[in-house]
């Protein structure tokens, strides 16, 4: 007599296109760390020999000209943002529910923020705000006001496996030598030049360190041009999809614990711009997989390319120090940023604390056309683990 056997269940697969509104109230889920669409990648000989335009800048253009990249909030702007934050808090809406028109109207500032957004995406790629009254407002109102501002630049995405859409760059006592497990923003260690997994990153300074913790930024496109002149072999290595990036355990169902990709990409379509995706801590933390034979170890050529890239960024970078109440917004498409190591004040003085936003700008809303499956998704990029709901804690966890 024949026996019936059940077909094996399909293994679970992570999806971001059909989120549960019970978990994601706005109906949009962060897509997370996607591998590139490999057939859309182009070889080195299709990259430009030199990039021109406003995304190519030198530190000398700005280091003695703060009026070109610093905006101090005036009294009317502070009042408008403060009122929007107060009204939002009074509504009882969770912080993850902030949206610009319905929940955080800025009728006057909106006219300034839209061209600023375009300048971040397609121009020099950065701005520094000053005078955000964080000490007067306290952390909760400051966080709401900051997130509200951020909604005018993009959609906030999850930054880690805990679903944090409001992140906190703060020493939590994590061991920075455990780079296969620890995210460096949770330590006092130096952060090498990198781009975050989003289109725009924001940093709001709540408290400063005793020493160090200073910021450096550099035009990727100036770095690219410099390397094309000095070390085209390094550029070629960086355009090859031979670089494995660690997910550091923040893995959804059906995903590999790493992705394979290049460092330099080109946008899809004609006249595509050069786009950079890089973080050396995520590339150098994969020894557990290469030792097991799952992936190749970094070659000598790759290790040299990584070092030359870091050294070139250091040589060309614009240095800045964030003071309390400063907000730095940067493009991750064409600006790399780093942080010096730091030392906190002894207790009871507060530890260095930056509130962080990762913001997505999808392709159909002016974002870059990227060779990734989620390029048109509103909350593209970020870090999403399965159906972890979005959260906005007002301090580090």
Tab-separated table of C-alpha atoms in Angstrom, residues 55-378:
chain	number	residue	atom	x	y	z
A	55	UNK	CA	30.752	66.218	-5.900
A	56	UNK	CA	34.503	66.662	-6.447
A	57	UNK	CA	35.841	68.993	-3.780
A	58	UNK	CA	39.054	69.604	-1.876
A	59	UNK	CA	39.458	70.353	1.800
A	60	UNK	CA	41.015	73.694	0.835
A	61	UNK	CA	37.652	74.691	-0.660
A	62	UNK	CA	35.993	74.596	2.753
A	63	UNK	CA	38.377	74.537	5.709
A	64	UNK	CA	38.636	78.345	5.859
A	65	UNK	CA	35.171	79.040	4.449
A	66	UNK	CA	32.627	77.815	7.022
A	67	UNK	CA	29.925	79.997	5.485
A	68	UNK	CA	29.887	77.528	2.558
A	69	UNK	CA	28.926	74.521	4.666
A	70	UNK	CA	27.741	75.673	8.116
A	71	UNK	CA	24.193	76.826	8.874
A	72	UNK	CA	23.370	78.222	12.308
A	73	UNK	CA	19.730	77.840	13.292
A	74	UNK	CA	18.144	81.236	13.793
A	75	UNK	CA	15.529	82.008	16.432
A	76	UNK	CA	12.569	81.541	14.083
A	77	UNK	CA	13.849	78.164	12.888
A	78	UNK	CA	14.356	76.949	16.451
A	79	UNK	CA	10.823	78.053	17.329
A	80	UNK	CA	9.313	76.303	14.319
A	81	UNK	CA	11.135	73.025	14.956
A	82	UNK	CA	10.442	73.256	18.691
A	83	UNK	CA	6.709	73.798	18.154
A	84	UNK	CA	6.512	70.854	15.755
A	85	UNK	CA	8.273	68.686	18.348
A	86	UNK	CA	5.959	69.841	21.151
A	87	UNK	CA	2.873	69.182	19.031
A	88	UNK	CA	4.146	65.740	18.104
A	89	UNK	CA	4.867	64.848	21.724
A	90	UNK	CA	1.395	66.053	22.735
A	91	UNK	CA	-0.185	63.787	20.104
A	92	UNK	CA	1.046	60.657	21.867
A	93	UNK	CA	2.266	59.176	18.581
A	94	UNK	CA	5.277	56.843	18.935
A	95	UNK	CA	8.527	58.371	17.702
A	96	UNK	CA	8.671	55.776	14.935
A	97	UNK	CA	5.501	57.375	13.536
A	98	UNK	CA	7.039	60.746	12.659
A	99	UNK	CA	6.229	61.818	9.100
A	100	UNK	CA	6.958	65.219	7.655
A	101	UNK	CA	3.624	66.514	6.370
A	102	UNK	CA	1.128	64.929	8.730
A	103	UNK	CA	3.120	64.643	11.947
A	104	UNK	CA	5.927	67.186	11.698
A	105	UNK	CA	4.958	70.199	9.577
A	106	UNK	CA	7.667	72.802	9.004
A	107	UNK	CA	5.944	75.235	6.640
A	108	UNK	CA	8.803	77.751	6.558
A	109	UNK	CA	11.881	75.552	6.902
A	110	UNK	CA	10.636	73.053	4.313
A	111	UNK	CA	11.533	75.543	1.595
A	112	UNK	CA	15.137	75.527	2.806
A	113	UNK	CA	15.414	71.811	3.525
A	114	UNK	CA	14.455	70.613	0.029
A	115	UNK	CA	17.329	72.355	-1.818
A	116	UNK	CA	19.630	71.340	1.037
A	117	UNK	CA	18.602	67.718	0.465
A	118	UNK	CA	19.502	68.042	-3.217
A	119	UNK	CA	22.857	69.573	-2.294
A	120	UNK	CA	23.606	66.616	-0.016
A	121	UNK	CA	22.577	64.080	-2.654
A	122	UNK	CA	24.064	65.690	-5.750
A	123	UNK	CA	26.342	68.522	-4.616
A	124	UNK	CA	29.157	68.674	-2.088
A	125	UNK	CA	27.356	66.085	0.033
A	126	UNK	CA	27.481	67.577	3.533
A	127	UNK	CA	26.221	70.322	5.825
A	128	UNK	CA	26.812	71.205	9.466
A	129	UNK	CA	23.977	72.754	11.462
A	130	UNK	CA	24.751	74.639	14.657
A	131	UNK	CA	22.635	75.867	17.523
A	132	UNK	CA	20.201	72.986	18.092
A	133	UNK	CA	19.173	73.636	21.735
A	134	UNK	CA	19.677	70.102	23.050
A	135	UNK	CA	20.559	71.160	26.587
A	136	UNK	CA	17.446	73.318	26.861
A	137	UNK	CA	15.143	70.721	25.294
A	138	UNK	CA	16.548	67.549	26.841
A	139	UNK	CA	17.098	64.252	25.058
A	140	UNK	CA	13.476	63.308	24.380
A	141	UNK	CA	12.348	66.524	22.717
A	142	UNK	CA	15.716	66.854	20.960
A	143	UNK	CA	15.340	63.347	19.531
A	144	UNK	CA	11.832	64.092	18.258
A	145	UNK	CA	12.933	67.390	16.710
A	146	UNK	CA	15.962	65.748	15.112
A	147	UNK	CA	13.962	62.857	13.676
A	148	UNK	CA	11.375	65.320	12.415
A	149	UNK	CA	14.054	67.284	10.577
A	150	UNK	CA	15.373	64.026	9.169
A	151	UNK	CA	12.042	63.162	7.548
A	152	UNK	CA	12.566	66.099	5.171
A	153	UNK	CA	15.742	64.448	3.894
A	154	UNK	CA	14.680	60.798	3.677
A	155	UNK	CA	12.984	57.803	5.280
A	156	UNK	CA	14.647	56.611	8.472
A	157	UNK	CA	15.787	52.998	8.274
A	158	UNK	CA	16.806	50.434	10.869
A	159	UNK	CA	20.476	50.667	11.838
A	160	UNK	CA	20.960	47.326	13.583
A	161	UNK	CA	19.389	44.002	14.435
A	162	UNK	CA	17.440	45.632	17.268
A	163	UNK	CA	15.468	47.769	14.819
A	164	UNK	CA	16.865	51.093	16.031
A	165	UNK	CA	15.817	53.884	13.676
A	166	UNK	CA	17.320	56.345	16.147
A	167	UNK	CA	20.860	55.200	16.840
A	168	UNK	CA	23.311	56.244	19.520
A	169	UNK	CA	27.026	56.588	18.913
A	170	UNK	CA	28.212	56.044	22.454
A	171	UNK	CA	30.629	53.813	24.329
A	172	UNK	CA	28.681	50.912	25.802
A	173	UNK	CA	31.761	49.111	27.080
A	174	UNK	CA	31.882	46.780	24.081
A	175	UNK	CA	35.288	45.341	23.155
A	176	UNK	CA	36.509	46.967	19.907
A	177	UNK	CA	38.893	44.082	19.224
A	178	UNK	CA	35.922	41.724	18.742
A	179	UNK	CA	35.235	43.143	15.300
A	180	UNK	CA	33.318	40.061	14.152
A	181	UNK	CA	30.657	40.744	16.796
A	182	UNK	CA	30.918	44.391	17.833
A	183	UNK	CA	29.815	47.468	15.903
A	184	UNK	CA	32.581	50.047	16.387
A	185	UNK	CA	30.179	52.945	17.000
A	186	UNK	CA	29.495	51.329	20.395
A	187	UNK	CA	33.154	51.748	21.439
A	188	UNK	CA	35.751	54.510	21.828
A	189	UNK	CA	37.963	53.104	19.055
A	190	UNK	CA	38.907	54.918	15.882
A	191	UNK	CA	36.475	54.527	13.020
A	192	UNK	CA	38.313	54.365	9.724
A	193	UNK	CA	36.914	56.020	6.613
A	194	UNK	CA	33.663	54.356	5.668
A	195	UNK	CA	30.151	54.833	4.323
A	196	UNK	CA	27.093	53.715	6.264
A	197	UNK	CA	24.402	51.445	4.814
A	198	UNK	CA	22.055	54.279	3.876
A	199	UNK	CA	21.865	57.271	1.559
A	200	UNK	CA	22.245	60.053	4.138
A	201	UNK	CA	23.615	59.809	7.673
A	202	UNK	CA	22.914	62.364	10.380
A	203	UNK	CA	24.794	62.889	13.647
A	204	UNK	CA	23.488	65.148	16.437
A	205	UNK	CA	25.975	65.937	19.199
A	206	UNK	CA	24.398	65.576	22.657
A	207	UNK	CA	27.607	65.381	24.716
A	208	UNK	CA	31.317	65.683	23.880
A	209	UNK	CA	34.267	63.574	24.961
A	210	UNK	CA	37.192	64.724	27.070
A	211	UNK	CA	39.500	64.300	24.100
A	212	UNK	CA	39.319	62.908	20.574
A	213	UNK	CA	36.159	61.814	18.791
A	214	UNK	CA	36.749	64.333	16.014
A	215	UNK	CA	35.319	64.002	12.530
A	216	UNK	CA	36.956	63.796	9.116
A	217	UNK	CA	35.131	63.706	5.801
A	218	UNK	CA	36.357	63.409	2.239
A	219	UNK	CA	34.933	63.571	-1.263
A	220	UNK	CA	34.912	60.009	-2.619
A	221	UNK	CA	35.159	61.469	-6.086
A	222	UNK	CA	38.277	63.480	-5.267
A	223	UNK	CA	39.755	60.304	-3.777
A	224	UNK	CA	38.767	58.357	-6.902
A	225	UNK	CA	40.412	60.933	-9.190
A	226	UNK	CA	43.561	60.965	-7.075
A	227	UNK	CA	43.816	57.183	-7.131
A	228	UNK	CA	43.195	57.078	-10.880
A	229	UNK	CA	46.259	59.300	-11.309
A	230	UNK	CA	48.457	57.714	-8.650
A	231	UNK	CA	47.294	54.096	-8.335
A	232	UNK	CA	44.901	52.992	-11.081
A	233	UNK	CA	45.668	49.395	-10.117
A	234	UNK	CA	44.082	50.067	-6.721
A	235	UNK	CA	40.975	51.539	-8.355
A	236	UNK	CA	40.671	48.454	-10.537
A	237	UNK	CA	40.855	46.196	-7.481
A	238	UNK	CA	38.190	48.286	-5.749
A	239	UNK	CA	35.810	47.979	-8.726
A	240	UNK	CA	35.872	44.179	-8.650
A	241	UNK	CA	33.103	42.246	-6.811
A	242	UNK	CA	35.648	40.305	-4.770
A	243	UNK	CA	35.075	42.019	-1.434
A	244	UNK	CA	33.132	40.170	1.252
A	245	UNK	CA	31.304	42.277	3.843
A	246	UNK	CA	30.381	40.808	7.217
A	247	UNK	CA	26.798	40.976	8.472
A	248	UNK	CA	28.195	40.535	12.009
A	249	UNK	CA	25.418	38.166	12.984
A	250	UNK	CA	22.638	40.531	11.890
A	251	UNK	CA	21.207	37.967	9.492
A	252	UNK	CA	17.641	37.292	8.348
A	253	UNK	CA	16.128	33.983	7.278
A	254	UNK	CA	17.664	32.579	4.119
A	255	UNK	CA	20.546	35.060	4.031
A	256	UNK	CA	24.249	34.318	4.003
A	257	UNK	CA	26.244	35.793	6.900
A	258	UNK	CA	28.096	38.074	4.472
A	259	UNK	CA	27.648	39.764	1.101
A	260	UNK	CA	30.006	39.888	-1.871
A	261	UNK	CA	30.381	43.180	-3.695
A	262	UNK	CA	32.775	45.790	-5.074
A	263	UNK	CA	33.762	48.991	-3.286
A	264	UNK	CA	33.338	51.322	-6.276
A	265	UNK	CA	30.131	50.968	-8.310
A	266	UNK	CA	28.555	52.863	-11.152
A	267	UNK	CA	24.947	53.942	-11.140
A	268	UNK	CA	22.719	52.052	-13.539
A	269	UNK	CA	21.771	53.631	-16.849
A	270	UNK	CA	23.718	56.026	-19.071
A	271	UNK	CA	26.132	58.505	-17.494
A	272	UNK	CA	26.069	56.658	-14.189
A	273	UNK	CA	27.974	58.293	-11.360
A	274	UNK	CA	30.560	56.496	-9.230
A	275	UNK	CA	29.141	55.264	-5.941
A	276	UNK	CA	31.142	53.974	-2.961
A	277	UNK	CA	30.213	51.297	-0.422
A	278	UNK	CA	32.981	50.669	2.090
A	279	UNK	CA	33.763	49.894	5.712
A	280	UNK	CA	37.091	48.209	6.495
A	281	UNK	CA	35.813	46.828	9.795
A	282	UNK	CA	33.236	44.791	7.879
A	283	UNK	CA	35.839	43.511	5.424
A	284	UNK	CA	38.512	42.577	7.960
A	285	UNK	CA	36.235	40.720	10.396
A	286	UNK	CA	35.628	37.632	8.246
A	287	UNK	CA	38.520	35.410	9.331
A	288	UNK	CA	36.118	32.892	10.890
A	289	UNK	CA	34.665	32.256	7.420
A	290	UNK	CA	37.915	32.275	5.459
A	291	UNK	CA	39.509	29.916	8.011
A	292	UNK	CA	36.595	27.537	7.414
A	293	UNK	CA	37.086	27.746	3.649
A	294	UNK	CA	33.698	29.379	3.044
A	295	UNK	CA	35.210	32.466	1.414
A	296	UNK	CA	38.711	33.403	0.271
A	297	UNK	CA	40.874	35.438	2.642
A	298	UNK	CA	41.809	38.978	1.689
A	299	UNK	CA	44.569	38.845	-0.901
A	300	UNK	CA	47.740	40.899	-0.608
A	301	UNK	CA	46.380	43.075	-3.404
A	302	UNK	CA	43.147	43.696	-1.484
A	303	UNK	CA	44.953	44.487	1.748
A	304	UNK	CA	47.157	46.969	-0.063
A	305	UNK	CA	44.144	48.549	-1.789
A	306	UNK	CA	42.356	48.976	1.555
A	307	UNK	CA	45.396	50.653	3.083
A	308	UNK	CA	46.010	52.924	0.097
A	309	UNK	CA	42.350	53.962	0.169
A	310	UNK	CA	42.539	54.821	3.885
A	311	UNK	CA	45.822	56.704	3.504
A	312	UNK	CA	44.502	58.704	0.553
A	313	UNK	CA	41.331	59.616	2.439
A	314	UNK	CA	43.392	60.798	5.408
A	315	UNK	CA	45.569	62.950	3.167
A	316	UNK	CA	42.621	64.656	1.462
A	317	UNK	CA	40.114	64.913	4.334
A	318	UNK	CA	38.359	67.947	5.774
A	319	UNK	CA	38.579	67.955	9.574
A	320	UNK	CA	35.786	69.167	11.827
A	321	UNK	CA	34.838	69.053	15.491
A	322	UNK	CA	31.206	68.616	16.478
A	323	UNK	CA	30.087	70.744	19.406
A	324	UNK	CA	27.006	70.175	21.537
A	325	UNK	CA	23.953	71.055	19.451
A	326	UNK	CA	25.684	70.482	16.104
A	327	UNK	CA	24.072	68.275	13.453
A	328	UNK	CA	26.152	66.840	10.623
A	329	UNK	CA	24.346	65.420	7.583
A	330	UNK	CA	26.404	63.531	4.974
A	331	UNK	CA	25.831	61.687	1.724
A	332	UNK	CA	26.997	58.085	1.833
A	333	UNK	CA	27.043	57.873	-1.962
A	334	UNK	CA	30.012	60.176	-2.498
A	335	UNK	CA	31.397	61.168	0.926
A	336	UNK	CA	33.397	58.933	3.263
A	337	UNK	CA	33.683	59.800	6.941
A	338	UNK	CA	35.791	58.748	9.910
A	339	UNK	CA	36.218	59.443	13.608
A	340	UNK	CA	39.297	59.641	15.772
A	341	UNK	CA	39.533	57.476	18.888
A	342	UNK	CA	38.356	59.244	22.012
A	343	UNK	CA	38.438	59.298	25.794
A	344	UNK	CA	35.373	60.141	27.850
A	345	UNK	CA	35.210	62.369	30.894
A	346	UNK	CA	35.199	60.464	34.185
A	347	UNK	CA	31.825	59.934	35.857
A	348	UNK	CA	29.544	61.631	36.721
A	349	UNK	CA	30.142	63.685	33.562
A	350	UNK	CA	28.075	62.289	30.666
A	351	UNK	CA	29.795	60.140	28.070
A	352	UNK	CA	30.255	61.324	24.498
A	353	UNK	CA	26.891	60.870	22.811
A	354	UNK	CA	25.786	61.401	19.228
A	355	UNK	CA	22.267	60.584	18.084
A	356	UNK	CA	22.383	59.009	14.637
A	357	UNK	CA	19.906	58.820	11.775
A	358	UNK	CA	20.205	56.613	8.714
A	359	UNK	CA	18.020	58.005	5.951
A	360	UNK	CA	16.986	56.431	2.647
A	361	UNK	CA	16.298	58.357	-0.557
A	362	UNK	CA	14.788	55.957	-3.102
A	363	UNK	CA	15.493	56.199	-6.782
A	364	UNK	CA	12.076	57.619	-7.702
A	365	UNK	CA	12.443	60.405	-5.115
A	366	UNK	CA	15.763	61.755	-6.327
A	367	UNK	CA	18.052	59.069	-4.924
A	368	UNK	CA	20.907	57.532	-6.865
A	369	UNK	CA	20.120	54.675	-9.264
A	370	UNK	CA	21.941	51.819	-7.600
A	371	UNK	CA	22.619	48.296	-8.900
A	372	UNK	CA	20.636	46.747	-6.065
A	373	UNK	CA	17.228	45.090	-6.128
A	374	UNK	CA	15.912	47.556	-3.536
A	375	UNK	CA	16.950	50.724	-5.406
A	376	UNK	CA	13.321	51.880	-5.732
A	377	UNK	CA	12.270	50.797	-2.252
A	378	UNK	CA	11.444	53.712	0.050
